[in-house]
mmCIF file of C-alpha atoms in Angstrom:
data_model
loop_
_atom_site.group_PDB
_atom_site.id
_atom_site.type_symbol
_atom_site.label_atom_id
_atom_site.label_comp_id
_atom_site.label_asym_id
_atom_site.label_seq_id
_atom_site.Cartn_x
_atom_site.Cartn_y
_atom_site.Cartn_z
ATOM 1 C CA MET A 958 -0.371 0.139 0.161
ATOM 2 C CA LYS A 959 1.661 3.122 -1.425
ATOM 3 C CA GLN A 960 0.694 6.429 0.825
ATOM 4 C CA SER A 961 0.708 9.761 -0.988
ATOM 5 C CA ILE A 962 0.268 13.208 1.384
ATOM 6 C CA LEU A 963 -1.909 15.219 -0.310
ATOM 7 C CA LEU A 964 -2.207 18.723 2.087
ATOM 8 C CA ASP A 965 -1.270 18.767 6.088
ATOM 9 C CA GLY A 966 0.249 20.868 8.725
ATOM 10 C CA PRO A 967 -0.282 24.438 8.271
ATOM 11 C CA LYS A 968 -1.196 24.065 4.453
ATOM 12 C CA PHE A 969 -4.166 22.500 5.534
ATOM 13 C CA GLN A 970 -5.145 25.635 7.616
ATOM 14 C CA ILE A 971 -5.066 28.151 4.711
ATOM 15 C CA THR A 972 -7.063 25.676 2.477
ATOM 16 C CA ILE A 973 -10.196 26.420 4.969
ATOM 17 C CA LYS A 974 -8.881 30.126 5.359
ATOM 18 C CA ARG A 975 -9.006 30.556 1.699
ATOM 19 C CA LEU A 976 -12.240 28.835 1.311
ATOM 20 C CA CYS A 977 -13.762 31.030 4.054
ATOM 21 C CA GLN A 978 -12.024 33.805 2.208
ATOM 22 C CA GLN A 979 -14.185 33.128 -0.670
ATOM 23 C CA LEU A 980 -18.031 32.148 1.158
ATOM 24 C CA ILE A 981 -17.764 35.417 2.450
ATOM 25 C CA GLU A 982 -17.007 37.011 -1.254
ATOM 26 C CA ASN A 983 -20.253 35.929 -1.841
ATOM 27 C CA HIS A 984 -22.412 35.666 1.103
ATOM 28 C CA GLY A 985 -21.068 38.679 3.110
ATOM 29 C CA ASP A 986 -22.377 38.631 6.517
ATOM 30 C CA PHE A 987 -24.060 35.167 6.230
ATOM 31 C CA SER A 988 -27.797 36.954 6.667
ATOM 32 C CA ASN A 989 -29.239 34.306 4.151
ATOM 33 C CA ALA A 990 -27.420 31.402 4.624
ATOM 34 C CA ALA A 991 -26.090 28.838 6.194
ATOM 35 C CA LEU A 992 -23.732 26.045 6.386
ATOM 36 C CA ILE A 993 -24.606 21.931 6.460
ATOM 37 C CA GLY A 994 -22.441 19.734 6.957
ATOM 38 C CA ILE A 995 -23.227 16.261 5.743
ATOM 39 C CA GLN A 996 -23.206 13.422 8.021
ATOM 40 C CA PRO A 997 -20.512 11.882 9.467
ATOM 41 C CA ARG A 998 -17.564 13.413 8.096
ATOM 42 C CA GLY A 999 -18.733 16.528 6.542
ATOM 43 C CA THR A 1000 -19.556 18.124 10.222
ATOM 44 C CA TYR A 1001 -15.611 18.294 10.672
ATOM 45 C CA LEU A 1002 -15.376 20.402 8.153
ATOM 46 C CA ALA A 1003 -18.577 23.158 8.411
ATOM 47 C CA TRP A 1004 -17.635 22.988 12.024
ATOM 48 C CA ARG A 1005 -13.994 23.973 11.572
ATOM 49 C CA LEU A 1006 -15.906 26.679 8.509
ATOM 50 C CA ALA A 1007 -17.839 28.239 11.180
ATOM 51 C CA LYS A 1008 -15.342 29.007 13.922
ATOM 52 C CA GLU A 1009 -13.029 30.752 10.975
ATOM 53 C CA LEU A 1010 -16.124 32.488 9.817
ATOM 54 C CA LYS A 1011 -17.128 33.693 12.983
ATOM 55 C CA GLU A 1012 -13.169 35.030 13.370
ATOM 56 C CA MET A 1013 -13.178 36.891 10.261
ATOM 57 C CA ILE A 1014 -16.865 38.266 10.228
ATOM 58 C CA GLY A 1015 -17.173 39.033 13.752
ATOM 59 C CA LYS A 1016 -20.942 37.125 14.087
ATOM 60 C CA GLU A 1017 -22.402 33.341 14.383
ATOM 61 C CA VAL A 1018 -23.079 31.917 11.560
ATOM 62 C CA SER A 1019 -25.907 29.289 11.050
ATOM 63 C CA THR A 1020 -24.869 25.796 10.665
ATOM 64 C CA GLY A 1021 -26.707 22.300 10.703
ATOM 65 C CA ILE A 1022 -25.399 18.907 10.300
ATOM 66 C CA LEU A 1023 -28.063 16.920 8.066
ATOM 67 C CA ASP A 1024 -27.913 12.592 7.934
ATOM 68 C CA ILE A 1025 -28.845 11.576 4.291
ATOM 69 C CA THR A 1026 -29.149 7.758 5.692
ATOM 70 C CA PHE A 1027 -32.459 6.976 4.753
ATOM 71 C CA TYR A 1028 -32.352 8.939 1.483
ATOM 72 C CA ARG A 1029 -29.160 7.215 0.447
ATOM 73 C CA ASP A 1030 -30.349 5.130 -3.302
ATOM 74 C CA ASP A 1031 -28.353 1.691 -1.675
ATOM 75 C CA PHE A 1032 -29.949 2.274 1.658
ATOM 76 C CA ARG A 1033 -32.410 -0.896 0.941
ATOM 77 C CA MET A 1034 -30.092 -3.002 -1.264
ATOM 78 C CA LYS A 1035 -29.847 -6.260 -1.270
ATOM 79 C CA GLY A 1036 -26.615 -7.925 0.172
ATOM 80 C CA SER A 1037 -25.724 -4.289 1.650
ATOM 81 C CA SER A 1038 -24.750 -3.826 5.261
ATOM 82 C CA PRO A 1039 -27.260 -1.966 6.948
ATOM 83 C CA LEU A 1040 -26.405 1.603 8.068
ATOM 84 C CA LEU A 1041 -26.654 2.960 11.149
ATOM 85 C CA ALA A 1042 -28.394 6.517 11.145
ATOM 86 C CA ASN A 1043 -26.617 9.014 12.285
ATOM 87 C CA SER A 1044 -27.924 13.168 13.801
ATOM 88 C CA THR A 1045 -29.844 15.959 12.103
ATOM 89 C CA GLN A 1046 -29.758 19.141 13.777
ATOM 90 C CA ILE A 1047 -31.147 22.330 11.801
ATOM 91 C CA ASP A 1048 -32.158 24.674 14.069
ATOM 92 C CA PHE A 1049 -33.018 27.770 11.865
ATOM 93 C CA ILE A 1050 -35.299 28.032 9.134
ATOM 94 C CA VAL A 1051 -33.946 27.176 5.979
ATOM 95 C CA GLU A 1052 -36.623 28.033 3.908
ATOM 96 C CA GLY A 1053 -35.310 30.837 1.397
ATOM 97 C CA LYS A 1054 -31.983 30.827 2.506
ATOM 98 C CA ASP A 1055 -29.056 30.113 0.461
ATOM 99 C CA VAL A 1056 -27.956 26.518 2.222
ATOM 100 C CA ILE A 1057 -23.484 25.817 1.674
ATOM 101 C CA PHE A 1058 -23.622 22.066 1.712
ATOM 102 C CA VAL A 1059 -19.749 21.366 3.984
ATOM 103 C CA ASP A 1060 -18.613 17.613 2.895
ATOM 104 C CA ASP A 1061 -14.912 16.309 3.288
ATOM 105 C CA VAL A 1062 -14.700 14.483 -0.123
ATOM 106 C CA LEU A 1063 -16.625 14.618 -3.470
ATOM 107 C CA TRP A 1064 -16.727 11.482 -5.455
ATOM 108 C CA THR A 1065 -19.502 10.270 -6.771
ATOM 109 C CA GLY A 1066 -22.331 13.106 -6.702
ATOM 110 C CA ARG A 1067 -24.580 10.396 -4.785
ATOM 111 C CA THR A 1068 -24.578 11.898 -1.185
ATOM 112 C CA ILE A 1069 -25.274 15.307 -2.534
ATOM 113 C CA ARG A 1070 -28.374 14.130 -4.351
ATOM 114 C CA SER A 1071 -29.336 12.537 -0.995
ATOM 115 C CA ALA A 1072 -28.923 15.964 0.764
ATOM 116 C CA MET A 1073 -30.537 18.121 -1.381
ATOM 117 C CA ASP A 1074 -33.091 15.149 -1.447
ATOM 118 C CA ALA A 1075 -33.132 15.193 2.563
ATOM 119 C CA VAL A 1076 -32.877 18.811 3.276
ATOM 120 C CA GLN A 1077 -36.768 19.151 1.489
ATOM 121 C CA ALA A 1078 -37.584 18.340 4.769
ATOM 122 C CA PHE A 1079 -36.794 21.278 6.486
ATOM 123 C CA GLY A 1080 -38.049 23.292 3.842
ATOM 124 C CA ARG A 1081 -37.137 25.068 -0.212
ATOM 125 C CA SER A 1082 -34.063 26.887 0.050
ATOM 126 C CA GLY A 1083 -33.558 29.676 -2.231
ATOM 127 C CA LYS A 1084 -30.122 28.403 -3.536
ATOM 128 C CA ILE A 1085 -28.006 25.281 -2.935
ATOM 129 C CA GLU A 1086 -24.029 25.278 -3.000
ATOM 130 C CA LEU A 1087 -21.790 22.549 -2.553
ATOM 131 C CA LEU A 1088 -18.084 23.166 -1.017
ATOM 132 C CA VAL A 1089 -15.601 20.067 -0.443
ATOM 133 C CA LEU A 1090 -11.979 19.937 1.054
ATOM 134 C CA VAL A 1091 -11.556 17.276 -1.905
ATOM 135 C CA ASP A 1092 -12.514 17.056 -5.423
ATOM 136 C CA ARG A 1093 -12.140 13.730 -6.932
ATOM 137 C CA ARG A 1094 -12.400 14.501 -10.562
ATOM 138 C CA PHE A 1095 -13.506 12.256 -13.456
ATOM 139 C CA SER A 1096 -15.642 9.873 -11.313
ATOM 140 C CA ARG A 1097 -18.768 11.410 -10.868
ATOM 141 C CA GLN A 1098 -21.887 9.197 -11.761
ATOM 142 C CA ILE A 1099 -24.319 12.216 -11.318
ATOM 143 C CA PRO A 1100 -24.210 15.701 -12.275
ATOM 144 C CA ILE A 1101 -22.968 17.270 -9.897
ATOM 145 C CA GLN A 1102 -20.045 19.540 -9.140
ATOM 146 C CA PRO A 1103 -18.717 21.876 -6.311
ATOM 147 C CA ASP A 1104 -18.324 25.580 -6.112
ATOM 148 C CA TYR A 1105 -15.992 25.648 -3.616
ATOM 149 C CA ILE A 1106 -12.720 23.843 -3.787
ATOM 150 C CA GLY A 1107 -9.920 23.006 -1.436
ATOM 151 C CA ILE A 1108 -7.892 20.844 -3.896
ATOM 152 C CA GLN A 1109 -8.442 19.106 -6.807
ATOM 153 C CA VAL A 1110 -6.959 15.088 -6.910
ATOM 154 C CA ASP A 1111 -7.165 13.090 -10.113
ATOM 155 C CA SER A 1112 -7.596 9.182 -8.843
ATOM 156 C CA ILE A 1113 -8.853 6.245 -9.943
ATOM 157 C CA ASP A 1114 -11.337 4.252 -8.529
ATOM 158 C CA SER A 1115 -9.452 1.513 -6.822
ATOM 159 C CA GLN A 1116 -7.861 5.085 -4.563
ATOM 160 C CA LYS A 1117 -8.684 5.605 -2.227
ATOM 161 C CA VAL A 1118 -8.746 9.273 -0.209
ATOM 162 C CA ILE A 1119 -8.484 10.060 3.296
ATOM 163 C CA VAL A 1120 -9.204 12.478 5.377
ATOM 164 C CA SER A 1121 -7.804 12.973 8.625
ATOM 165 C CA TRP A 1122 -9.596 15.770 11.396
ATOM 166 C CA ALA A 1123 -7.515 16.366 14.581
ATOM 167 C CA GLU A 1124 -10.679 16.200 16.601
ATOM 168 C CA VAL A 1125 -11.645 12.811 16.387
ATOM 169 C CA ASP A 1126 -7.835 11.360 14.501
ATOM 170 C CA GLN A 1127 -5.618 13.234 15.965
ATOM 171 C CA GLU A 1128 -3.700 15.392 12.882
ATOM 172 C CA ASP A 1129 -5.344 17.174 10.207
ATOM 173 C CA SER A 1130 -4.157 15.648 6.539
ATOM 174 C CA ILE A 1131 -5.362 14.506 3.445
ATOM 175 C CA VAL A 1132 -3.919 10.978 1.795
ATOM 176 C CA LEU A 1133 -4.012 9.572 -1.227
ATOM 177 C CA ILE A 1134 -4.020 5.399 -0.803
ATOM 178 C CA THR A 1135 -2.839 3.296 -3.672
ATOM 179 C CA GLU A 1136 -3.387 -1.084 -3.411
ATOM 180 C CA LYS A 1137 0.078 -2.219 -4.423
ATOM 181 C CA LYS A 1138 -0.448 -5.044 -7.304
#
């Protein structure tokens, strides 16, 4: 197994700050925008962004977390292992707001499609955007593209992209893993 470090240390934090700057350019003081982290790993990025945005704009940004388990297209597939649901916590009105979905890795697009279905239970947003830390280009199964990208990675299906978060993994890093044959 070969591991290639794509991003870590100070560059990881700089990438988050850059994403926040782009969000501020498009949403100003966030009076009509909200971040929604997609469970499980997008939540870490959403909370990091919210913390950084608070320091930059001087106010709290509406932030929630969304579980998509029951909206996945493989939820009831025969032979798949049972999925464990996470929690959803959206304590603000979605109706008419600009919603920014936040996820760690965009691969096939299926997670985002499920999130778009799931968020409808909370109202009709004015606009939906997508922010991802890692965009695995050339692997979409559904025509979904991010509006904000931390880094882009050209990878094949047999490779894995692992994002580690200091909150749970003791370090911030993005690693590309390739199985040796």
